[in-house]
Amino acid sequence: MSQKPWEHAKSSGSEGDPLAARFVSSLDYDKRLYKHDIAGSIAHARMLLKVGLITDGDLAEIERGLSEIESEIDEQGDAWPGWKVELEDVHMCVEAALIEKTGDAGRKLHTGRSRNDQVATDLMLWLEYDGYVGIQSRWEPIMSAFVDLADKYGHIVMPSYTHLQRAQPIVVGGELMAWALMLQRAFNRISSPYQLRDFFPLGSGAIAGSSLPLDRRHSSQELGSPYWDQLTLNSESSIEGTANRDMALDFVWGLSMISTALSRWAEQWIIYATTEFGFITLDNLYTTGSSMMPQKQNPDMLELIRGKTGQVYGSLMALLTMCKGITIGYNRDLQEDKRHVFAAYDAVCDCLDMAAAIVRTTTFNEERIKAGLNRGYLDATSLAEYLVTKGVPFRTSHQHVGALVRLAGELDRHELKKLTLDEMKGVCDAIEEDVYDWLGPENVVKRYQSAGNAGVSGFEAQLASWKERLGNS
Ligand code: ARG
């Protein structure tokens, strides 16, 4: 087994027992951080040169060695011979390979640094340059899929549901824009790594900082992000810098909210795709057959979007649980953070890609939706509002319409517009001939006028605003 660079300092440990070596290792999942680890090391080394702790020659060697290692891993991936489980993690594998290549220059790299500030830095860089960017790159495809679908089918009149019971008529686009908004709010939660803005762990060392003259601002500037300039070093704490995982929690919380939105949408469309509803038809590409029942077209992709939400919430719970029991310095529990961050991220990326593909290819079945539209008294609320325009107090009109709904049922007509004017007047004298312009779902969706309504005017306004947003993106 390879000798860990610090192993002479202790008497036993993972070196002696392969079970312990495997148990303590995070290499399986933190390999993914090699580029961030190398970038952080270069920044640290440049800072060490600036404060006179290494020479120009050392820095040149360190940079050469790290860049060779990066190219080797780029090419060989998992097969890179430097991955050695007994070295525990990405940090030690890269450092050991560097020392092999550069000798004493490589041995100086870890001056004033601990894996505790190193891993926090690597994760911060991953979140900023991979995690946030990866999620943001998926915003446009999913949003434009909803907007394009709304453009195509948005004016179809459909029922809306509360308690999954028929409520009021809306247009298809009104509902599609609601999904877009829900997703947008979830995306906003991770639109910028705001938690990172005043957080810069590199230079915190193991816990207490260093007695060497490290210039933390310089390392932060070496990492080249504008917000490092805002760093308020006087309020920094080396203890807290290595001990918190707020950035991971914020990120996975945002991912959980995206999953929540996607899962609700998936559930709704699973229902709409049933034979009983038949509102939508999913493209064959995104359904699967049954191994036994030849006729089946199951919405498995939507079900998996719904199902994977559990995994994402699980990651959030795991992170919270991991953090709640540990003392304020670094504890090895924190090593598990990356497993959960990556698992949640990968799941949400897959779900967003799949969701965009499904939205792009789904058909709304206008005839089918229309066929059932007159069931369920969707226009009852509109009739109550009509009576308000005739001066009837709303609570009273609510009662009158309740009576009219009962009457239509008793007369076996089941639609308010099938009642005659005289029959309606029998219940409420304020009703006049113009009532028929307020009845029937098609009339109702044209009447909504409050901002954000799910009828024609509200949908058109929302669609225009989403198009503008997408056009400007
Ligand atoms: N692989 C470890 C992690 O991800 C690195 C830090 C180890 N630090 C230590 N003091 N053992 O958290």
Coordinates of C-alpha atoms and ligand atoms in Angstrom, one line a residue:
M1 CA 0.0 0.0 0.0
S2 CA 1.1 3.6 -0.7
Q3 CA 2.5 5.5 2.2
K4 CA 0.4 8.5 3.1
P5 CA 2.6 11.6 3.3
W6 CA 1.7 12.1 7.0
E7 CA 1.6 8.5 8.0
H8 CA 4.9 8.6 9.9
A9 CA 3.1 10.9 12.4
K10 CA 0.8 8.3 13.8
S11 CA 1.1 4.7 14.9
S12 CA -1.8 2.8 13.3
G13 CA -4.9 3.4 11.2
S14 CA -6.3 2.6 7.8
E15 CA -2.9 1.5 6.5
G16 CA -3.1 -1.6 8.6
D17 CA -6.6 -2.8 7.7
P18 CA -8.0 -2.7 4.1
L19 CA -11.5 -2.6 5.6
A20 CA -10.7 0.6 7.4
A21 CA -9.0 2.0 4.3
R22 CA -12.1 1.4 2.2
F23 CA -14.4 2.6 5.0
V24 CA -12.7 5.9 5.4
S25 CA -12.2 6.6 1.7
S26 CA -14.3 9.1 -0.2
L27 CA -12.4 8.5 -3.5
D28 CA -15.4 6.9 -5.2
Y29 CA -17.3 10.2 -5.3
D30 CA -14.8 12.9 -4.6
K31 CA -12.7 12.1 -7.7
R32 CA -15.2 14.3 -9.4
L33 CA -13.5 17.3 -7.7
Y34 CA -10.0 16.8 -9.2
K35 CA -10.2 20.0 -11.3
H36 CA -11.4 22.1 -8.5
D37 CA -8.8 20.6 -6.2
I38 CA -6.1 21.5 -8.7
A39 CA -7.4 25.0 -9.2
G40 CA -7.5 25.6 -5.4
S41 CA -4.0 24.2 -5.1
I42 CA -2.6 26.5 -7.8
A43 CA -4.3 29.5 -6.1
H44 CA -2.8 28.4 -2.7
A45 CA 0.7 27.9 -4.2
R46 CA 0.6 31.3 -5.9
M47 CA -0.3 32.8 -2.6
L48 CA 2.6 30.9 -0.9
L49 CA 5.0 32.5 -3.4
K50 CA 3.6 36.0 -2.8
V51 CA 4.2 35.7 0.9
G52 CA 7.7 34.3 0.4
L53 CA 7.0 30.7 1.6
I54 CA 8.0 29.1 -1.6
T55 CA 10.2 30.1 -4.5
D56 CA 9.5 30.9 -8.1
G57 CA 11.1 27.6 -9.0
D58 CA 8.8 25.7 -6.5
L59 CA 5.7 27.4 -8.0
A60 CA 6.8 26.5 -11.6
E61 CA 7.3 22.9 -10.6
I62 CA 4.0 22.7 -8.7
E63 CA 2.1 24.2 -11.6
R64 CA 3.8 21.9 -14.1
G65 CA 3.1 18.9 -12.0
L66 CA -0.6 19.7 -11.3
S67 CA -1.2 20.5 -15.0
E68 CA 0.3 17.1 -16.0
I69 CA -1.9 15.4 -13.4
E70 CA -5.0 17.2 -14.7
S71 CA -4.3 16.1 -18.3
E72 CA -3.6 12.6 -17.2
I73 CA -6.9 12.4 -15.3
D74 CA -8.8 14.1 -18.2
E75 CA -7.5 11.3 -20.4
Q76 CA -7.6 8.3 -18.2
G77 CA -10.5 9.1 -15.9
D78 CA -11.1 6.3 -13.4
A79 CA -8.2 4.3 -14.8
W80 CA -5.6 7.0 -13.7
P81 CA -3.0 5.0 -11.7
G82 CA -2.9 7.8 -9.1
W83 CA -6.3 6.8 -7.7
K84 CA -5.3 4.8 -4.6
V85 CA -8.0 4.0 -2.1
E86 CA -5.5 3.8 0.7
L87 CA -4.8 7.5 0.1
E88 CA -8.4 8.2 1.2
D89 CA -9.5 11.0 -1.1
V90 CA -8.9 13.1 -4.2
H91 CA -6.8 15.6 -2.2
M92 CA -4.2 13.0 -1.1
C93 CA -4.1 11.2 -4.5
V94 CA -3.4 14.4 -6.3
E95 CA -0.8 15.6 -3.7
A96 CA 1.0 12.2 -3.7
A97 CA 1.2 12.2 -7.5
L98 CA 2.5 15.7 -7.4
I99 CA 5.2 14.8 -4.9
E100 CA 6.2 11.8 -7.0
K101 CA 6.6 14.2 -10.0
T102 CA 8.2 17.2 -8.3
G103 CA 9.8 16.1 -5.0
D104 CA 10.4 18.9 -2.5
A105 CA 8.4 21.5 -4.4
G106 CA 5.3 19.3 -4.1
R107 CA 6.1 18.7 -0.4
K108 CA 5.7 22.5 0.2
L109 CA 2.2 22.8 -1.4
H110 CA 0.4 21.9 1.8
T111 CA 2.1 24.7 3.8
G112 CA -0.5 26.5 5.9
R113 CA -3.3 24.3 4.6
S114 CA -5.4 21.4 5.8
R115 CA -7.7 19.0 4.0
N116 CA -10.4 20.7 6.0
D117 CA -10.1 24.1 4.3
Q118 CA -9.1 22.3 1.1
V119 CA -12.2 20.2 0.8
A120 CA -14.5 23.1 1.7
T121 CA -12.8 25.2 -1.0
D122 CA -13.2 22.4 -3.6
L123 CA -16.9 22.0 -2.8
M124 CA -17.4 25.7 -3.0
L125 CA -15.7 25.8 -6.5
W126 CA -17.8 22.8 -7.6
L127 CA -21.0 24.4 -6.5
E128 CA -20.2 27.6 -8.3
Y129 CA -18.7 26.3 -11.5
D130 CA -20.5 23.0 -12.0
G131 CA -23.6 22.8 -9.7
Y132 CA -25.1 26.2 -10.2
V133 CA -24.1 26.4 -13.8
G134 CA -25.5 22.9 -14.6
I135 CA -28.9 23.8 -13.1
Q136 CA -29.1 27.2 -14.8
S137 CA -28.3 25.7 -18.2
R138 CA -31.4 23.6 -17.8
W139 CA -33.7 26.6 -17.2
E140 CA -34.1 27.6 -20.8
P141 CA -35.0 24.2 -22.2
I142 CA -37.7 23.5 -19.6
M143 CA -39.2 27.0 -19.7
S144 CA -39.3 27.2 -23.4
A145 CA -40.8 23.7 -23.6
F146 CA -43.7 24.9 -21.4
V147 CA -44.0 28.2 -23.3
D148 CA -44.0 26.4 -26.7
L149 CA -46.6 24.0 -25.6
A150 CA -48.8 26.9 -24.3
D151 CA -48.4 28.6 -27.6
K152 CA -49.7 25.5 -29.4
Y153 CA -52.6 24.4 -27.1
G154 CA -52.9 27.3 -24.7
H155 CA -56.4 28.5 -25.8
I156 CA -58.2 25.1 -25.3
V157 CA -60.8 25.5 -22.6
M158 CA -60.4 23.0 -19.8
P159 CA -61.7 22.4 -16.3
S160 CA -59.5 23.3 -13.3
Y161 CA -59.5 21.3 -10.1
T162 CA -59.3 21.9 -6.4
H163 CA -59.3 18.9 -4.2
L164 CA -59.2 17.1 -7.6
Q165 CA -62.8 18.0 -8.0
R166 CA -64.0 20.2 -10.9
A167 CA -63.7 23.9 -10.0
Q168 CA -63.8 26.6 -12.6
P169 CA -63.1 26.7 -16.3
I170 CA -59.6 27.8 -17.4
V171 CA -57.6 27.6 -20.5
V172 CA -54.8 25.0 -20.9
G173 CA -52.2 27.8 -21.1
G174 CA -53.3 29.1 -17.7
E175 CA -52.3 25.9 -16.1
L176 CA -49.1 25.5 -18.2
M177 CA -48.0 29.0 -17.1
A178 CA -48.6 28.0 -13.5
W179 CA -46.1 25.2 -13.8
A180 CA -43.6 27.5 -15.4
L181 CA -44.0 30.0 -12.5
M182 CA -43.7 27.3 -9.9
L183 CA -40.5 26.0 -11.5
Q184 CA -39.2 29.5 -11.9
R185 CA -39.5 30.2 -8.2
A186 CA -37.6 26.9 -7.5
F187 CA -34.9 27.9 -9.9
N188 CA -34.6 31.3 -8.2
R189 CA -33.5 29.6 -5.1
I190 CA -30.4 28.4 -6.8
S191 CA -30.0 31.1 -9.4
S192 CA -26.8 32.4 -7.7
P193 CA -24.5 30.9 -5.2
Y194 CA -25.4 33.8 -2.8
Q195 CA -24.4 31.8 0.2
L196 CA -20.8 31.7 -1.2
R197 CA -20.5 35.4 -1.5
D198 CA -19.0 36.0 1.9
F199 CA -17.6 32.6 2.3
F200 CA -14.0 31.6 1.5
P201 CA -12.6 28.7 3.5
L202 CA -9.1 28.5 1.9
G203 CA -6.5 29.6 4.4
S204 CA -8.6 28.6 7.4
G205 CA -6.3 25.6 7.9
A206 CA -7.4 22.7 10.0
I207 CA -9.4 24.9 12.4
A208 CA -7.4 27.7 13.9
G209 CA -5.7 29.4 11.0
S210 CA -1.9 29.5 10.7
S211 CA 1.0 31.2 12.3
L212 CA 2.5 31.6 8.8
P213 CA 1.7 35.0 7.0
L214 CA -1.0 33.6 4.6
D215 CA -2.7 36.2 2.4
R216 CA -6.2 34.9 2.1
R217 CA -7.4 37.7 0.0
H218 CA -4.6 36.9 -2.5
S219 CA -5.7 33.2 -2.8
S220 CA -9.3 34.3 -3.2
Q221 CA -8.4 36.7 -6.0
E222 CA -6.3 34.0 -7.6
L223 CA -9.5 32.0 -8.0
G224 CA -10.7 34.8 -10.1
S225 CA -14.3 35.4 -9.0
P226 CA -15.5 38.9 -8.7
Y227 CA -17.2 38.3 -5.4
W228 CA -14.1 37.3 -3.6
D229 CA -13.3 41.0 -3.6
Q230 CA -16.2 41.5 -1.3
L231 CA -14.6 39.2 1.2
T232 CA -14.7 40.8 4.6
L233 CA -11.8 39.1 6.2
N234 CA -12.2 40.8 9.6
S235 CA -15.4 39.0 10.2
E236 CA -14.2 35.6 8.9
S237 CA -13.8 32.7 11.3
S238 CA -11.4 29.9 10.5
I239 CA -13.4 27.6 12.8
E240 CA -16.7 28.3 11.1
G241 CA -15.1 28.3 7.6
T242 CA -14.2 24.7 8.0
A243 CA -17.2 23.6 10.1
N244 CA -20.2 24.6 8.1
R245 CA -21.8 23.1 5.0
D246 CA -24.5 25.8 4.5
M247 CA -23.6 26.1 0.8
A248 CA -24.3 22.4 0.3
L249 CA -27.6 22.7 2.3
D250 CA -28.7 25.8 0.3
F251 CA -28.0 24.0 -2.9
V252 CA -29.8 20.8 -2.1
W253 CA -32.7 22.7 -0.6
G254 CA -33.1 24.5 -4.0
L255 CA -32.8 21.2 -5.8
S256 CA -35.5 19.8 -3.5
M257 CA -37.8 22.6 -4.4
I258 CA -37.3 21.9 -8.1
S259 CA -38.0 18.3 -7.5
T260 CA -41.2 19.2 -5.6
A261 CA -42.4 21.2 -8.6
L262 CA -41.5 18.5 -11.1
S263 CA -43.1 15.8 -9.0
R264 CA -46.4 17.7 -8.7
W265 CA -46.5 18.3 -12.4
A266 CA -45.6 14.7 -13.1
E267 CA -48.5 13.5 -10.9
Q268 CA -51.0 15.8 -12.7
W269 CA -49.9 14.7 -16.1
I270 CA -50.0 11.0 -15.1
I271 CA -53.7 11.6 -14.2
Y272 CA -54.4 13.6 -17.4
A273 CA -52.9 10.7 -19.4
T274 CA -55.3 8.1 -18.0
T275 CA -58.1 6.6 -20.1
E276 CA -60.5 8.2 -17.6
F277 CA -59.2 11.7 -18.2
G278 CA -57.6 11.4 -21.6
F279 CA -56.7 15.1 -21.6
I280 CA -53.2 14.5 -22.9
T281 CA -51.3 11.9 -24.9
L282 CA -47.7 11.3 -24.1
D283 CA -45.4 10.6 -26.9
N284 CA -44.5 6.9 -27.4
L285 CA -40.9 7.8 -26.8
Y286 CA -41.7 8.6 -23.2
T287 CA -44.0 5.7 -22.3
T288 CA -43.2 2.1 -21.8
G289 CA -45.1 -1.1 -22.4
S290 CA -45.9 -3.9 -20.0
S291 CA -44.1 -7.2 -20.1
M292 CA -47.5 -9.0 -19.8
M293 CA -50.3 -6.6 -21.0
P294 CA -49.8 -5.9 -24.7
Q295 CA -52.0 -2.8 -24.8
K296 CA -50.2 -0.8 -22.1
Q297 CA -48.5 2.6 -22.5
N298 CA -47.4 3.5 -19.1
P299 CA -46.1 6.9 -18.1
D300 CA -43.0 5.5 -16.5
M301 CA -40.8 8.5 -17.2
L302 CA -43.3 10.8 -15.3
E303 CA -43.5 8.2 -12.5
L304 CA -39.7 8.2 -12.2
I305 CA -39.6 12.0 -12.0
R306 CA -42.1 11.7 -9.2
G307 CA -40.2 8.8 -7.6
K308 CA -36.7 10.4 -7.8
T309 CA -38.0 13.2 -5.6
G310 CA -37.6 10.9 -2.7
Q311 CA -33.9 10.5 -3.4
V312 CA -33.4 14.3 -3.5
Y313 CA -35.3 14.9 -0.3
G314 CA -33.3 12.0 1.2
S315 CA -30.1 13.9 0.3
L316 CA -31.4 17.0 2.0
M317 CA -32.3 15.0 5.1
A318 CA -29.0 13.3 5.1
L319 CA -27.1 16.7 5.0
L320 CA -29.2 18.2 7.7
T321 CA -28.8 15.2 9.9
M322 CA -25.0 15.1 9.2
C323 CA -24.7 18.7 10.4
K324 CA -26.9 18.7 13.4
G325 CA -24.8 16.5 15.7
I326 CA -21.2 17.6 15.1
T327 CA -19.1 19.9 17.1
I328 CA -18.0 23.2 15.6
G329 CA -14.7 22.1 14.1
Y330 CA -14.3 19.7 11.1
N331 CA -15.6 16.2 11.8
R332 CA -15.3 13.4 9.4
D333 CA -19.1 13.1 9.1
L334 CA -18.8 16.1 6.7
Q335 CA -17.0 13.9 4.2
E336 CA -20.4 12.4 3.3
D337 CA -21.7 15.9 2.1
K338 CA -20.4 15.4 -1.4
R339 CA -22.1 12.0 -1.8
H340 CA -25.5 13.7 -1.2
V341 CA -24.8 16.9 -3.1
F342 CA -23.8 14.9 -6.2
A343 CA -26.6 12.4 -6.0
A344 CA -29.3 15.1 -5.7
Y345 CA -27.7 17.2 -8.4
D346 CA -27.5 14.2 -10.8
A347 CA -31.1 13.2 -10.2
V348 CA -32.4 16.7 -10.7
C349 CA -30.4 17.2 -13.9
D350 CA -31.8 14.0 -15.3
C351 CA -35.3 14.9 -14.2
L352 CA -35.2 18.4 -15.8
D353 CA -33.8 17.0 -19.1
M354 CA -36.5 14.3 -19.1
A355 CA -39.3 16.8 -18.2
A356 CA -38.3 19.1 -21.0
A357 CA -38.4 16.3 -23.5
I358 CA -41.8 15.2 -22.3
V359 CA -43.3 18.7 -22.3
R360 CA -41.9 19.2 -25.9
T361 CA -43.7 16.2 -27.3
T362 CA -47.0 16.0 -25.4
T363 CA -50.4 16.5 -27.2
F364 CA -53.5 18.0 -25.6
N365 CA -56.6 16.3 -26.8
E366 CA -59.0 19.2 -27.5
E367 CA -62.0 17.1 -28.5
R368 CA -61.7 14.8 -25.5
I369 CA -61.4 17.8 -23.1
K370 CA -64.4 19.5 -24.8
A371 CA -66.6 16.4 -24.6
G372 CA -66.7 16.5 -20.8
L373 CA -66.6 20.3 -20.3
N374 CA -70.2 20.8 -19.5
R375 CA -70.1 18.4 -16.6
G376 CA -69.5 19.6 -13.1
Y377 CA -71.1 23.1 -13.2
L378 CA -67.8 24.8 -13.9
D379 CA -69.7 28.1 -14.5
A380 CA -71.5 28.2 -11.1
T381 CA -69.0 30.8 -9.7
S382 CA -69.3 32.9 -12.8
L383 CA -73.1 32.9 -12.3
A384 CA -72.7 34.0 -8.7
E385 CA -70.4 36.9 -9.9
Y386 CA -73.0 37.8 -12.5
L387 CA -75.5 38.3 -9.7
V388 CA -73.1 40.5 -7.9
T389 CA -73.0 42.7 -11.0
K390 CA -76.8 42.9 -10.6
G391 CA -76.5 44.2 -7.0
V392 CA -77.0 40.9 -5.1
P393 CA -74.6 40.5 -2.1
F394 CA -72.2 37.6 -2.8
R395 CA -73.3 35.4 0.1
T396 CA -76.9 35.6 -1.1
S397 CA -75.9 35.0 -4.8
H398 CA -73.9 32.0 -3.6
Q399 CA -77.0 30.5 -2.0
H400 CA -79.2 31.3 -5.1
V401 CA -76.7 29.5 -7.4
G402 CA -76.5 26.6 -5.0
A403 CA -80.3 26.3 -5.4
L404 CA -80.1 26.6 -9.2
V405 CA -77.4 23.8 -9.3
R406 CA -79.8 21.6 -7.3
L407 CA -82.7 22.5 -9.6
A408 CA -80.7 21.6 -12.7
G409 CA -80.0 18.2 -11.2
E410 CA -83.6 17.6 -10.1
L411 CA -84.7 18.4 -13.7
D412 CA -82.1 16.0 -15.0
R413 CA -80.5 18.8 -17.1
H414 CA -77.1 19.0 -15.2
E415 CA -76.1 22.3 -16.9
L416 CA -77.0 25.8 -15.7
K417 CA -77.4 27.1 -19.2
K418 CA -80.1 24.5 -19.8
L419 CA -82.4 26.2 -17.3
T420 CA -84.9 28.6 -18.8
L421 CA -85.0 32.2 -17.8
D422 CA -88.3 31.7 -16.0
E423 CA -86.9 28.8 -14.0
M424 CA -83.9 30.9 -13.0
K425 CA -86.1 33.9 -12.1
G426 CA -88.1 31.5 -9.9
V427 CA -85.0 31.3 -7.7
C428 CA -83.6 34.8 -8.1
D429 CA -85.5 37.7 -9.6
A430 CA -82.4 39.7 -10.4
I431 CA -81.5 37.3 -13.3
E432 CA -82.1 38.6 -16.8
E433 CA -81.7 37.5 -20.4
D434 CA -78.0 38.5 -20.5
V435 CA -77.2 35.7 -18.0
Y436 CA -76.6 33.3 -20.9
D437 CA -73.5 35.3 -21.8
W438 CA -72.0 34.4 -18.4
L439 CA -72.8 30.7 -18.6
G440 CA -70.9 27.9 -20.3
P441 CA -67.1 27.4 -19.9
E442 CA -66.2 29.2 -23.2
N443 CA -68.0 32.4 -22.0
V444 CA -66.5 32.2 -18.5
V445 CA -62.8 32.0 -19.6
K446 CA -63.3 35.2 -21.6
R447 CA -64.7 37.0 -18.6
Y448 CA -61.9 36.7 -16.1
Q449 CA -60.2 40.0 -15.7
S450 CA -58.2 40.0 -12.5
A451 CA -54.5 40.0 -12.9
G452 CA -52.9 36.6 -13.1
N453 CA -56.2 34.9 -14.0
A454 CA -56.2 31.5 -15.6
G455 CA -58.5 32.4 -18.5
V456 CA -57.8 34.0 -21.8
S457 CA -56.6 37.5 -20.8
G458 CA -54.5 36.2 -17.9
F459 CA -52.9 33.5 -20.0
E460 CA -52.1 35.8 -22.8
A461 CA -50.4 38.3 -20.5
Q462 CA -48.4 35.6 -18.8
L463 CA -47.4 34.0 -22.1
A464 CA -46.2 37.3 -23.4
S465 CA -44.2 37.9 -20.3
W466 CA -42.5 34.5 -20.4
K467 CA -41.7 34.9 -24.1
E468 CA -40.1 38.2 -23.3
R469 CA -38.1 36.7 -20.5
L470 CA -36.9 33.8 -22.7
G471 CA -36.1 36.2 -25.5
N472 CA -33.9 38.2 -23.2
S473 CA -32.2 35.2 -21.7
Ligands
ARG1 N1 -12.0 13.6 2.3 C1 -12.2 14.5 3.4 C2 -13.6 15.2 3.3 O1 -14.1 15.1 2.2 C3 -11.1 15.5 3.5 C4 -10.9 16.1 4.8 C5 -10.3 15.2 5.7 N2 -9.9 15.9 6.9 C6 -9.4 15.2 8.0 N3 -9.0 16.0 8.9 N4 -9.4 13.9 8.1 O2 -14.1 15.7 4.2

